[in-house]
PDB file of C-alpha atoms and ligand atoms in Angstrom:
ATOM      1  CA  MET A 167     134.333  99.554  88.025  1.00 40.00           C
ATOM      2  CA  SER A 168     131.173  98.870  89.982  1.00 49.00           C
ATOM      3  CA  GLN A 169     130.025  95.381  90.870  1.00 51.00           C
ATOM      4  CA  PHE A 170     126.922  96.008  88.768  1.00 52.00           C
ATOM      5  CA  ASP A 171     128.926  96.237  85.550  1.00 51.00           C
ATOM      6  CA  SER A 172     127.667  93.705  83.030  1.00 64.00           C
ATOM      7  CA  PRO A 173     127.250  93.293  79.265  1.00 68.00           C
ATOM      8  CA  PHE A 174     124.091  95.387  79.767  1.00 77.00           C
ATOM      9  CA  SER A 175     124.264  99.074  80.607  1.00 87.00           C
ATOM     10  CA  ASP A 176     121.353  99.030  83.065  1.00 95.00           C
ATOM     11  CA  SER A 177     121.003  97.009  86.236  1.00 97.00           C
ATOM     12  CA  PHE A 178     117.823  96.660  88.278  1.00 98.00           C
ATOM     13  CA  LEU A 179     117.098  95.232  91.725  1.00 98.00           C
ATOM     14  CA  MET A 180     114.094  92.959  92.144  1.00 98.00           C
ATOM     15  CA  CYS A 181     112.762  90.895  95.070  1.00 98.00           C
ATOM     16  CA  PRO A 182     110.818  87.690  94.402  1.00 98.00           C
ATOM     17  CA  PRO A 183     107.187  87.703  95.561  1.00 98.00           C
ATOM     18  CA  GLU A 184     107.397  84.619  97.831  1.00 97.00           C
ATOM     19  CA  HIS A 185     106.044  86.643 100.741  1.00 97.00           C
ATOM     20  CA  PHE A 186     103.967  89.097  98.747  1.00 97.00           C
ATOM     21  CA  GLU A 187     100.332  89.515  99.798  1.00 96.00           C
ATOM     22  CA  VAL A 188      97.845  92.279 100.500  1.00 97.00           C
ATOM     23  CA  SER A 189      97.642  92.155 104.266  1.00 96.00           C
ATOM     24  CA  TYR A 190      96.968  95.823 105.143  1.00 97.00           C
ATOM     25  CA  VAL A 191      95.618  98.976 103.488  1.00 98.00           C
ATOM     26  CA  ILE A 192      97.931 101.972 103.013  1.00 98.00           C
ATOM     27  CA  ASN A 193      96.698 103.185  99.611  1.00 98.00           C
ATOM     28  CA  PRO A 194      93.305 103.190  97.840  1.00 97.00           C
ATOM     29  CA  TRP A 195      94.245 100.261  95.576  1.00 97.00           C
ATOM     30  CA  MET A 196      94.588  97.917  98.546  1.00 97.00           C
ATOM     31  CA  GLU A 197      91.051  98.601  99.797  1.00 95.00           C
ATOM     32  CA  GLY A 198      88.901  95.478  99.465  1.00 94.00           C
ATOM     33  CA  ASN A 199      91.906  93.409  98.398  1.00 94.00           C
ATOM     34  CA  VAL A 200      93.210  92.189 101.755  1.00 94.00           C
ATOM     35  CA  ALA A 201      93.600  88.395 101.494  1.00 90.00           C
ATOM     36  CA  HIS A 202      92.199  88.473  97.936  1.00 87.00           C
ATOM     37  CA  ASP A 203      95.467  87.818  96.200  1.00 84.00           C
ATOM     38  CA  ASP A 204      96.401  84.812  94.081  1.00 93.00           C
ATOM     39  CA  LYS A 205      99.950  83.878  95.019  1.00 95.00           C
ATOM     40  CA  ALA A 206     100.551  81.515  92.091  1.00 97.00           C
ATOM     41  CA  LEU A 207      99.400  84.144  89.598  1.00 97.00           C
ATOM     42  CA  ALA A 208     101.514  86.827  91.295  1.00 97.00           C
ATOM     43  CA  ALA A 209     104.556  84.549  91.028  1.00 98.00           C
ATOM     44  CA  ARG A 210     103.940  83.951  87.304  1.00 98.00           C
ATOM     45  CA  GLN A 211     103.359  87.638  86.549  1.00 98.00           C
ATOM     46  CA  TRP A 212     106.507  88.659  88.438  1.00 98.00           C
ATOM     47  CA  GLN A 213     108.552  85.982  86.635  1.00 98.00           C
ATOM     48  CA  ILE A 214     107.420  87.178  83.204  1.00 98.00           C
ATOM     49  CA  LEU A 215     108.437  90.754  84.040  1.00 98.00           C
ATOM     50  CA  HIS A 216     111.739  89.488  85.458  1.00 98.00           C
ATOM     51  CA  ASP A 217     112.517  87.337  82.416  1.00 98.00           C
ATOM     52  CA  GLY A 218     111.603  90.116  79.987  1.00 98.00           C
ATOM     53  CA  LEU A 219     113.783  92.627  81.752  1.00 98.00           C
ATOM     54  CA  ARG A 220     116.554  90.050  82.145  1.00 97.00           C
ATOM     55  CA  ALA A 221     116.721  89.763  78.356  1.00 97.00           C
ATOM     56  CA  VAL A 222     117.689  93.434  77.974  1.00 97.00           C
ATOM     57  CA  ALA A 223     119.292  94.401  81.293  1.00 97.00           C
ATOM     58  CA  GLN A 224     121.111  93.028  84.320  1.00 97.00           C
ATOM     59  CA  VAL A 225     118.768  92.004  87.158  1.00 98.00           C
ATOM     60  CA  GLU A 226     120.002  91.620  90.731  1.00 98.00           C
ATOM     61  CA  LEU A 227     117.840  89.774  93.246  1.00 98.00           C
ATOM     62  CA  MET A 228     117.506  90.389  96.949  1.00 98.00           C
ATOM     63  CA  PRO A 229     115.993  87.726  99.200  1.00 98.00           C
ATOM     64  CA  SER A 230     112.354  88.130 100.177  1.00 98.00           C
ATOM     65  CA  ALA A 231     111.417  87.917 103.860  1.00 98.00           C
ATOM     66  CA  ALA A 232     108.350  87.030 105.888  1.00 97.00           C
ATOM     67  CA  GLY A 233     106.429  89.904 107.470  1.00 97.00           C
ATOM     68  CA  VAL A 234     107.302  92.501 104.794  1.00 98.00           C
ATOM     69  CA  PRO A 235     104.861  91.672 101.971  1.00 98.00           C
ATOM     70  CA  ASP A 236     105.437  94.954 100.070  1.00 98.00           C
ATOM     71  CA  MET A 237     109.225  94.487  99.880  1.00 98.00           C
ATOM     72  CA  VAL A 238     108.631  93.107  96.392  1.00 98.00           C
ATOM     73  CA  PHE A 239     108.273  96.807  95.441  1.00 98.00           C
ATOM     74  CA  THR A 240     112.013  97.446  95.439  1.00 98.00           C
ATOM     75  CA  ALA A 241     111.588 100.915  93.888  1.00 98.00           C
ATOM     76  CA  ASN A 242     110.769 102.009  97.422  1.00 98.00           C
ATOM     77  CA  GLY A 243     114.008 100.707  98.945  1.00 98.00           C
ATOM     78  CA  GLY A 244     115.967 103.850  98.312  1.00 98.00           C
ATOM     79  CA  LEU A 245     117.308 106.213  95.684  1.00 98.00           C
ATOM     80  CA  VAL A 246     120.543 105.159  94.006  1.00 97.00           C
ATOM     81  CA  LEU A 247     123.061 107.439  92.304  1.00 96.00           C
ATOM     82  CA  GLY A 248     126.513 106.071  91.473  1.00 94.00           C
ATOM     83  CA  ASP A 249     127.629 104.170  94.552  1.00 95.00           C
ATOM     84  CA  LYS A 250     125.454 106.187  96.935  1.00 97.00           C
ATOM     85  CA  VAL A 251     121.987 105.229  98.071  1.00 98.00           C
ATOM     86  CA  ILE A 252     119.574 107.297 100.132  1.00 98.00           C
ATOM     87  CA  LEU A 253     117.721 104.722 102.186  1.00 98.00           C
ATOM     88  CA  SER A 254     113.950 105.076 102.390  1.00 98.00           C
ATOM     89  CA  ARG A 255     112.158 106.103 105.571  1.00 98.00           C
ATOM     90  CA  PHE A 256     108.678 104.730 105.107  1.00 98.00           C
ATOM     91  CA  ARG A 257     105.746 106.897 106.129  1.00 98.00           C
ATOM     92  CA  HIS A 258     103.636 103.926 107.204  1.00 98.00           C
ATOM     93  CA  ILE A 259     104.641 101.651 110.046  1.00 98.00           C
ATOM     94  CA  GLU A 260     103.521  98.664 107.943  1.00 98.00           C
ATOM     95  CA  ARG A 261     106.554  99.113 105.656  1.00 98.00           C
ATOM     96  CA  GLN A 262     109.169 100.375 108.093  1.00 98.00           C
ATOM     97  CA  ALA A 263     110.586  96.897 108.782  1.00 98.00           C
ATOM     98  CA  GLU A 264     111.747  96.821 105.144  1.00 98.00           C
ATOM     99  CA  GLU A 265     114.344  99.515 105.848  1.00 98.00           C
ATOM    100  CA  ALA A 266     116.724  97.122 107.638  1.00 98.00           C
ATOM    101  CA  HIS A 267     116.523  94.600 104.774  1.00 98.00           C
ATOM    102  CA  PHE A 268     117.300  97.206 102.120  1.00 98.00           C
ATOM    103  CA  ASP A 269     120.019  98.760 104.284  1.00 98.00           C
ATOM    104  CA  ALA A 270     121.726  95.376 104.653  1.00 98.00           C
ATOM    105  CA  TRP A 271     121.507  94.590 100.937  1.00 98.00           C
ATOM    106  CA  PHE A 272     122.913  97.962  99.847  1.00 98.00           C
ATOM    107  CA  ALA A 273     125.749  97.832 102.404  1.00 98.00           C
ATOM    108  CA  ALA A 274     126.621  94.251 101.408  1.00 98.00           C
ATOM    109  CA  HIS A 275     126.947  95.454  97.816  1.00 97.00           C
ATOM    110  CA  GLY A 276     129.484  98.120  98.703  1.00 97.00           C
ATOM    111  CA  MET A 277     127.168 101.103  98.525  1.00 97.00           C
ATOM    112  CA  GLN A 278     127.393 104.170 100.746  1.00 98.00           C
ATOM    113  CA  VAL A 279     124.057 104.230 102.577  1.00 98.00           C
ATOM    114  CA  LEU A 280     122.718 107.665 103.545  1.00 98.00           C
ATOM    115  CA  HIS A 281     119.938 108.029 106.108  1.00 98.00           C
ATOM    116  CA  MET A 282     117.100 110.545 106.278  1.00 98.00           C
ATOM    117  CA  PRO A 283     116.334 112.040 109.704  1.00 98.00           C
ATOM    118  CA  ASP A 284     113.786 109.934 111.623  1.00 97.00           C
ATOM    119  CA  ASP A 285     110.981 112.431 111.067  1.00 97.00           C
ATOM    120  CA  VAL A 286     111.446 112.893 107.301  1.00 98.00           C
ATOM    121  CA  PRO A 287     109.568 110.237 105.317  1.00 98.00           C
ATOM    122  CA  PHE A 288     111.123 109.476 101.945  1.00 98.00           C
ATOM    123  CA  GLU A 289     110.115 106.542  99.737  1.00 98.00           C
ATOM    124  CA  GLY A 290     113.084 106.246  97.415  1.00 98.00           C
ATOM    125  CA  ALA A 291     112.711 105.788  93.673  1.00 98.00           C
ATOM    126  CA  GLY A 292     108.952 105.523  94.148  1.00 98.00           C
ATOM    127  CA  ASP A 293     108.956 109.311  94.563  1.00 98.00           C
ATOM    128  CA  ALA A 294     112.364 110.404  93.257  1.00 98.00           C
ATOM    129  CA  LEU A 295     113.076 110.005  89.553  1.00 98.00           C
ATOM    130  CA  PHE A 296     116.057 111.229  87.582  1.00 96.00           C
ATOM    131  CA  ASP A 297     115.452 113.026  84.352  1.00 93.00           C
ATOM    132  CA  ARG A 298     116.987 110.914  81.610  1.00 82.00           C
ATOM    133  CA  GLN A 299     118.481 114.008  79.941  1.00 75.00           C
ATOM    134  CA  GLY A 300     120.426 115.595  82.767  1.00 65.00           C
ATOM    135  CA  GLY A 301     121.333 115.321  86.395  1.00 73.00           C
ATOM    136  CA  GLN A 302     118.062 116.824  87.579  1.00 93.00           C
ATOM    137  CA  LEU A 303     115.820 114.911  89.966  1.00 97.00           C
ATOM    138  CA  TRP A 304     112.016 115.064  90.135  1.00 98.00           C
ATOM    139  CA  LEU A 305     110.594 114.563  93.641  1.00 98.00           C
ATOM    140  CA  GLY A 306     106.927 113.788  94.244  1.00 98.00           C
ATOM    141  CA  HIS A 307     105.446 114.786  97.591  1.00 98.00           C
ATOM    142  CA  GLY A 308     102.022 115.176  99.125  1.00 97.00           C
ATOM    143  CA  HIS A 309     101.276 111.568 100.006  1.00 98.00           C
ATOM    144  CA  ARG A 310     104.407 109.678 101.049  1.00 98.00           C
ATOM    145  CA  SER A 311     107.721 111.530 100.751  1.00 98.00           C
ATOM    146  CA  ASP A 312     108.123 114.729 102.752  1.00 98.00           C
ATOM    147  CA  ILE A 313     109.123 117.861 100.841  1.00 98.00           C
ATOM    148  CA  ARG A 314     111.755 118.442 103.555  1.00 98.00           C
ATOM    149  CA  SER A 315     113.728 115.598 101.978  1.00 98.00           C
ATOM    150  CA  ALA A 316     114.372 117.740  98.868  1.00 98.00           C
ATOM    151  CA  PRO A 317     117.265 119.906 100.153  1.00 98.00           C
ATOM    152  CA  LEU A 318     118.883 116.899 101.816  1.00 98.00           C
ATOM    153  CA  ILE A 319     118.799 114.921  98.567  1.00 98.00           C
ATOM    154  CA  ALA A 320     120.092 117.920  96.594  1.00 97.00           C
ATOM    155  CA  GLY A 321     123.055 118.242  98.955  1.00 97.00           C
ATOM    156  CA  TRP A 322     123.934 114.559  99.226  1.00 97.00           C
ATOM    157  CA  LEU A 323     123.697 113.848  95.500  1.00 96.00           C
ATOM    158  CA  ASP A 324     124.804 117.263  94.263  1.00 95.00           C
ATOM    159  CA  THR A 325     121.771 117.424  92.020  1.00 95.00           C
ATOM    160  CA  GLU A 326     119.030 119.914  91.279  1.00 96.00           C
ATOM    161  CA  VAL A 327     115.671 118.812  92.697  1.00 98.00           C
ATOM    162  CA  GLN A 328     112.343 119.858  91.174  1.00 98.00           C
ATOM    163  CA  THR A 329     109.510 119.093  93.604  1.00 98.00           C
ATOM    164  CA  LEU A 330     106.089 118.091  92.274  1.00 98.00           C
ATOM    165  CA  GLN A 331     102.913 118.121  94.362  1.00 98.00           C
ATOM    166  CA  LEU A 332     100.774 114.990  93.952  1.00 98.00           C
ATOM    167  CA  VAL A 333      97.054 115.615  94.482  1.00 98.00           C
ATOM    168  CA  ASP A 334      95.187 112.373  93.642  1.00 98.00           C
ATOM    169  CA  PRO A 335      95.382 109.627  96.325  1.00 98.00           C
ATOM    170  CA  ARG A 336      95.277 106.931  93.615  1.00 98.00           C
ATOM    171  CA  PHE A 337      98.600 108.270  92.347  1.00 98.00           C
ATOM    172  CA  TYR A 338     100.326 108.398  95.716  1.00 98.00           C
ATOM    173  CA  HIS A 339     103.897 107.805  94.501  1.00 98.00           C
ATOM    174  CA  LEU A 340     105.477 109.824  91.692  1.00 98.00           C
ATOM    175  CA  ASP A 341     106.253 106.673  89.716  1.00 98.00           C
ATOM    176  CA  THR A 342     102.531 105.800  89.510  1.00 98.00           C
ATOM    177  CA  CYS A 343     101.907 108.769  87.216  1.00 98.00           C
ATOM    178  CA  PHE A 344     105.267 110.042  85.883  1.00 98.00           C
ATOM    179  CA  CYS A 345     108.053 108.326  83.953  1.00 98.00           C
ATOM    180  CA  PRO A 346     111.058 110.058  82.356  1.00 97.00           C
ATOM    181  CA  LEU A 347     112.088 108.135  79.242  1.00 97.00           C
ATOM    182  CA  ASN A 348     115.274 107.992  77.219  1.00 95.00           C
ATOM    183  CA  GLY A 349     115.603 110.761  74.677  1.00 95.00           C
ATOM    184  CA  GLY A 350     114.198 113.335  77.069  1.00 95.00           C
ATOM    185  CA  TYR A 351     110.613 112.101  76.726  1.00 97.00           C
ATOM    186  CA  LEU A 352     108.226 112.158  79.645  1.00 98.00           C
ATOM    187  CA  LEU A 353     105.281 109.791  80.043  1.00 98.00           C
ATOM    188  CA  TYR A 354     102.863 111.224  82.611  1.00 98.00           C
ATOM    189  CA  PHE A 355      99.306 111.800  83.789  1.00 98.00           C
ATOM    190  CA  PRO A 356      99.003 115.602  84.217  1.00 98.00           C
ATOM    191  CA  GLU A 357      95.878 115.570  86.432  1.00 98.00           C
ATOM    192  CA  ALA A 358      97.772 113.785  89.209  1.00 98.00           C
ATOM    193  CA  PHE A 359      99.647 117.065  89.844  1.00 98.00           C
ATOM    194  CA  ASP A 360      98.607 120.474  91.125  1.00 98.00           C
ATOM    195  CA  GLN A 361      98.591 123.416  88.697  1.00 98.00           C
ATOM    196  CA  ALA A 362     101.977 124.779  89.775  1.00 98.00           C
ATOM    197  CA  SER A 363     103.597 121.383  89.286  1.00 98.00           C
ATOM    198  CA  GLN A 364     101.997 120.967  85.858  1.00 98.00           C
ATOM    199  CA  LYS A 365     103.511 124.338  84.948  1.00 98.00           C
ATOM    200  CA  ALA A 366     106.924 123.316  86.303  1.00 97.00           C
ATOM    201  CA  ILE A 367     106.809 120.160  84.178  1.00 97.00           C
ATOM    202  CA  ALA A 368     105.797 122.163  81.097  1.00 97.00           C
ATOM    203  CA  SER A 369     108.611 124.641  81.654  1.00 96.00           C
ATOM    204  CA  ARG A 370     111.241 121.905  81.910  1.00 95.00           C
ATOM    205  CA  VAL A 371     110.054 119.430  79.286  1.00 96.00           C
ATOM    206  CA  PRO A 372     109.282 120.787  75.806  1.00 96.00           C
ATOM    207  CA  GLU A 373     105.803 119.990  74.542  1.00 97.00           C
ATOM    208  CA  GLN A 374     107.029 117.683  71.780  1.00 97.00           C
ATOM    209  CA  ARG A 375     108.704 115.500  74.429  1.00 97.00           C
ATOM    210  CA  ARG A 376     105.679 115.274  76.742  1.00 98.00           C
ATOM    211  CA  ILE A 377     103.471 112.204  76.378  1.00 98.00           C
ATOM    212  CA  ALA A 378     100.362 112.938  78.443  1.00 98.00           C
ATOM    213  CA  VAL A 379      98.180 109.891  79.067  1.00 98.00           C
ATOM    214  CA  GLY A 380      94.455 109.875  79.829  1.00 98.00           C
ATOM    215  CA  LEU A 381      92.811 108.515  82.952  1.00 98.00           C
ATOM    216  CA  ALA A 382      92.145 105.036  81.524  1.00 98.00           C
ATOM    217  CA  ASP A 383      95.848 104.464  80.740  1.00 98.00           C
ATOM    218  CA  ALA A 384      96.844 106.037  84.056  1.00 98.00           C
ATOM    219  CA  LEU A 385      94.542 103.667  85.962  1.00 98.00           C
ATOM    220  CA  HIS A 386      96.166 100.741  84.160  1.00 98.00           C
ATOM    221  CA  PHE A 387      99.496 101.986  85.526  1.00 98.00           C
ATOM    222  CA  ALA A 388     100.799 102.750  82.023  1.00 98.00           C
ATOM    223  CA  CYS A 389     103.063 105.429  83.540  1.00 98.00           C
ATOM    224  CA  ASN A 390     104.514 102.905  85.992  1.00 98.00           C
ATOM    225  CA  ALA A 391     106.928 101.856  83.279  1.00 98.00           C
ATOM    226  CA  VAL A 392     110.468 100.472  83.309  1.00 98.00           C
ATOM    227  CA  ASN A 393     112.601 101.959  80.566  1.00 97.00           C
ATOM    228  CA  SER A 394     115.903 100.435  79.547  1.00 97.00           C
ATOM    229  CA  GLY A 395     117.334 101.635  76.264  1.00 95.00           C
ATOM    230  CA  ARG A 396     114.490 101.527  73.747  1.00 96.00           C
ATOM    231  CA  HIS A 397     112.530  98.956  75.781  1.00 98.00           C
ATOM    232  CA  ILE A 398     109.547  99.899  77.917  1.00 98.00           C
ATOM    233  CA  PHE A 399     107.905  97.370  80.242  1.00 98.00           C
ATOM    234  CA  LEU A 400     104.472  98.153  81.640  1.00 98.00           C
ATOM    235  CA  ASN A 401     101.282  96.479  82.830  1.00 98.00           C
ATOM    236  CA  ARG A 402      99.008  97.682  80.059  1.00 98.00           C
ATOM    237  CA  ALA A 403      98.712 100.550  77.595  1.00 98.00           C
ATOM    238  CA  SER A 404      96.002 101.478  75.095  1.00 98.00           C
ATOM    239  CA  ASP A 405      96.605 100.898  71.398  1.00 98.00           C
ATOM    240  CA  GLY A 406      96.894 104.657  70.934  1.00 98.00           C
ATOM    241  CA  LEU A 407      99.572 105.003  73.590  1.00 98.00           C
ATOM    242  CA  CYS A 408     101.501 101.985  72.297  1.00 98.00           C
ATOM    243  CA  ALA A 409     101.427 103.454  68.783  1.00 98.00           C
ATOM    244  CA  GLN A 410     102.630 106.823  70.078  1.00 98.00           C
ATOM    245  CA  LEU A 411     105.557 105.229  71.913  1.00 98.00           C
ATOM    246  CA  GLN A 412     106.426 102.986  68.967  1.00 98.00           C
ATOM    247  CA  ALA A 413     106.440 105.976  66.623  1.00 98.00           C
ATOM    248  CA  LEU A 414     109.118 107.506  68.872  1.00 97.00           C
ATOM    249  CA  GLY A 415     111.240 104.367  68.516  1.00 97.00           C
ATOM    250  CA  PHE A 416     110.333 102.559  71.737  1.00 98.00           C
ATOM    251  CA  GLU A 417     109.456  98.885  71.949  1.00 98.00           C
ATOM    252  CA  VAL A 418     106.549  98.388  74.362  1.00 98.00           C
ATOM    253  CA  HIS A 419     106.342  95.145  76.345  1.00 98.00           C
ATOM    254  CA  GLN A 420     102.994  94.721  78.075  1.00 98.00           C
ATOM    255  CA  THR A 421     103.372  92.331  80.996  1.00 98.00           C
ATOM    256  CA  PRO A 422     100.101  91.930  82.961  1.00 98.00           C
ATOM    257  CA  LEU A 423     100.603  92.580  86.667  1.00 98.00           C
ATOM    258  CA  SER A 424      97.022  92.518  87.975  1.00 98.00           C
ATOM    259  CA  GLU A 425      98.019  90.857  91.271  1.00 98.00           C
ATOM    260  CA  PHE A 426     100.396  93.700  92.076  1.00 98.00           C
ATOM    261  CA  LEU A 427      97.871  96.380  91.099  1.00 98.00           C
ATOM    262  CA  LYS A 428      95.825  95.050  94.047  1.00 98.00           C
ATOM    263  CA  ALA A 429      98.620  96.402  96.257  1.00 98.00           C
ATOM    264  CA  GLY A 430      98.930  99.632  94.270  1.00 98.00           C
ATOM    265  CA  GLY A 431     102.015  98.777  92.250  1.00 98.00           C
ATOM    266  CA  ALA A 432     103.083  97.558  88.794  1.00 98.00           C
ATOM    267  CA  ALA A 433     106.211  97.208  86.637  1.00 98.00           C
ATOM    268  CA  LYS A 434     108.273 100.189  87.752  1.00 98.00           C
ATOM    269  CA  CYS A 435     107.485  99.664  91.460  1.00 98.00           C
ATOM    270  CA  LEU A 436     108.812  96.107  91.177  1.00 98.00           C
ATOM    271  CA  THR A 437     112.256  97.339  90.117  1.00 98.00           C
ATOM    272  CA  LEU A 438     114.925  99.661  91.464  1.00 98.00           C
ATOM    273  CA  LYS A 439     117.483 101.032  89.013  1.00 98.00           C
ATOM    274  CA  LEU A 440     120.957 100.436  90.425  1.00 97.00           C
ATOM    275  CA  THR A 441     122.912 102.120  87.654  1.00 93.00           C
ATOM    276  CA  GLU A 442     121.898 105.754  87.660  1.00 84.00           C
ATOM    277  CA  PRO A 443     124.932 107.484  86.145  1.00 73.00           C
ATOM    278  CA  VAL A 444     126.466 110.444  87.941  1.00 72.00           C
ATOM    279  CA  GLN A 445     126.366 113.356  85.525  1.00 64.00           C
ATOM    280  CA  ALA A 446     126.739 117.105  85.478  1.00 50.00           C
ATOM    281  CA  ALA A 447     123.782 118.898  87.048  1.00 45.00           C
ATOM    282  CA  THR A 448     123.237 121.039  83.973  1.00 46.00           C
ATOM    283  CA  VAL A 449     120.490 120.027  81.564  1.00 44.00           C
ATOM    284  CA  PRO A 450     121.808 119.838  77.983  1.00 44.00           C
ATOM    285  CA  ALA A 451     119.763 121.428  75.192  1.00 43.00           C
ATOM    286  CA  VAL A 452     117.317 118.946  73.679  1.00 39.00           C
TER     287      VAL A 452
HETATM  288  N1  LIG B 187     101.532  98.711  98.771  1.00 71.48           N
HETATM  289  C1  LIG B 187     102.680  99.499  98.478  1.00 71.48           C
HETATM  290  C2  LIG B 187     102.579 100.844  99.185  1.00 71.48           C
HETATM  291  O1  LIG B 187     101.484 101.356  99.304  1.00 71.48           O
HETATM  292  C3  LIG B 187     102.836  99.662  97.009  1.00 71.48           C
HETATM  293  C4  LIG B 187     104.085 100.401  96.626  1.00 71.48           C
HETATM  294  C5  LIG B 187     104.205 100.644  95.160  1.00 71.48           C
HETATM  295  N2  LIG B 187     105.480 101.192  94.853  1.00 71.48           N
HETATM  296  C6  LIG B 187     105.712 102.235  94.056  1.00 71.48           C
HETATM  297  N3  LIG B 187     106.948 102.563  93.821  1.00 71.48           N
HETATM  298  N4  LIG B 187     104.746 102.972  93.584  1.00 71.48           N
HETATM  299  O2  LIG B 187     103.543 101.386  99.635  1.00 71.48           O
END
């Protein structure tokens, strides 16, 4: 039994936005937004996401801390599988102080914390996403995480890793443009990937399971979605995309997160899934 067991099957880690602000620029979304944030609005938006998720899943909270304004984006704390966590090594110095906070929280919760070499940036579940159908992991690289992390992750977690090259600086983490959903579906923005990666995605996910979004939805962070069971939480999605997801049996919860978009993050970035099940590395037939 893990300490995250609860009446709900999924558990997510969140960090309240008490110290959240845009105080530096490390992605294109932050440009022009330094000191332009509304703290009261950010707090309300975060709370609505938290309460919505709390109604369908377990939510763990870690304390926020001064001096690490982006720690609210817990997806970047590490990559969890079973009771193991691969701690992030942030590419930018501005976020490196978060590592000690995440390390302490994971260790205090009985998890085995694995560390990347000093010179191998890896930004956790911002760039590393498990396929919901099998044990395979998708790893985005090109902006933040280093492709050299792939064999280390594969060995530590005994999982197959499919790397994907990100090519648009606005979609600098995999979870900004790619979201595996229950049932083997994939919500994604194809143009954020190079041609070879688009082919790799097409070869692994059958066409009828691929939900490709257009630029407008992608820029509203529609792919930065939290999926628990049939529930999907996201900042905003077009009527067409909502209808498409609903037709597949999903319930879409739009929770506006404009204050966090100013830092380059939305729903998925604000959560870290703590209950990724260990499963066989073979992908079952769909
Ligand atoms: N300002 C943060 C950064 O640039 C935002 C992180 C968003 N997190 C995510 N998982 N996409 O690192």
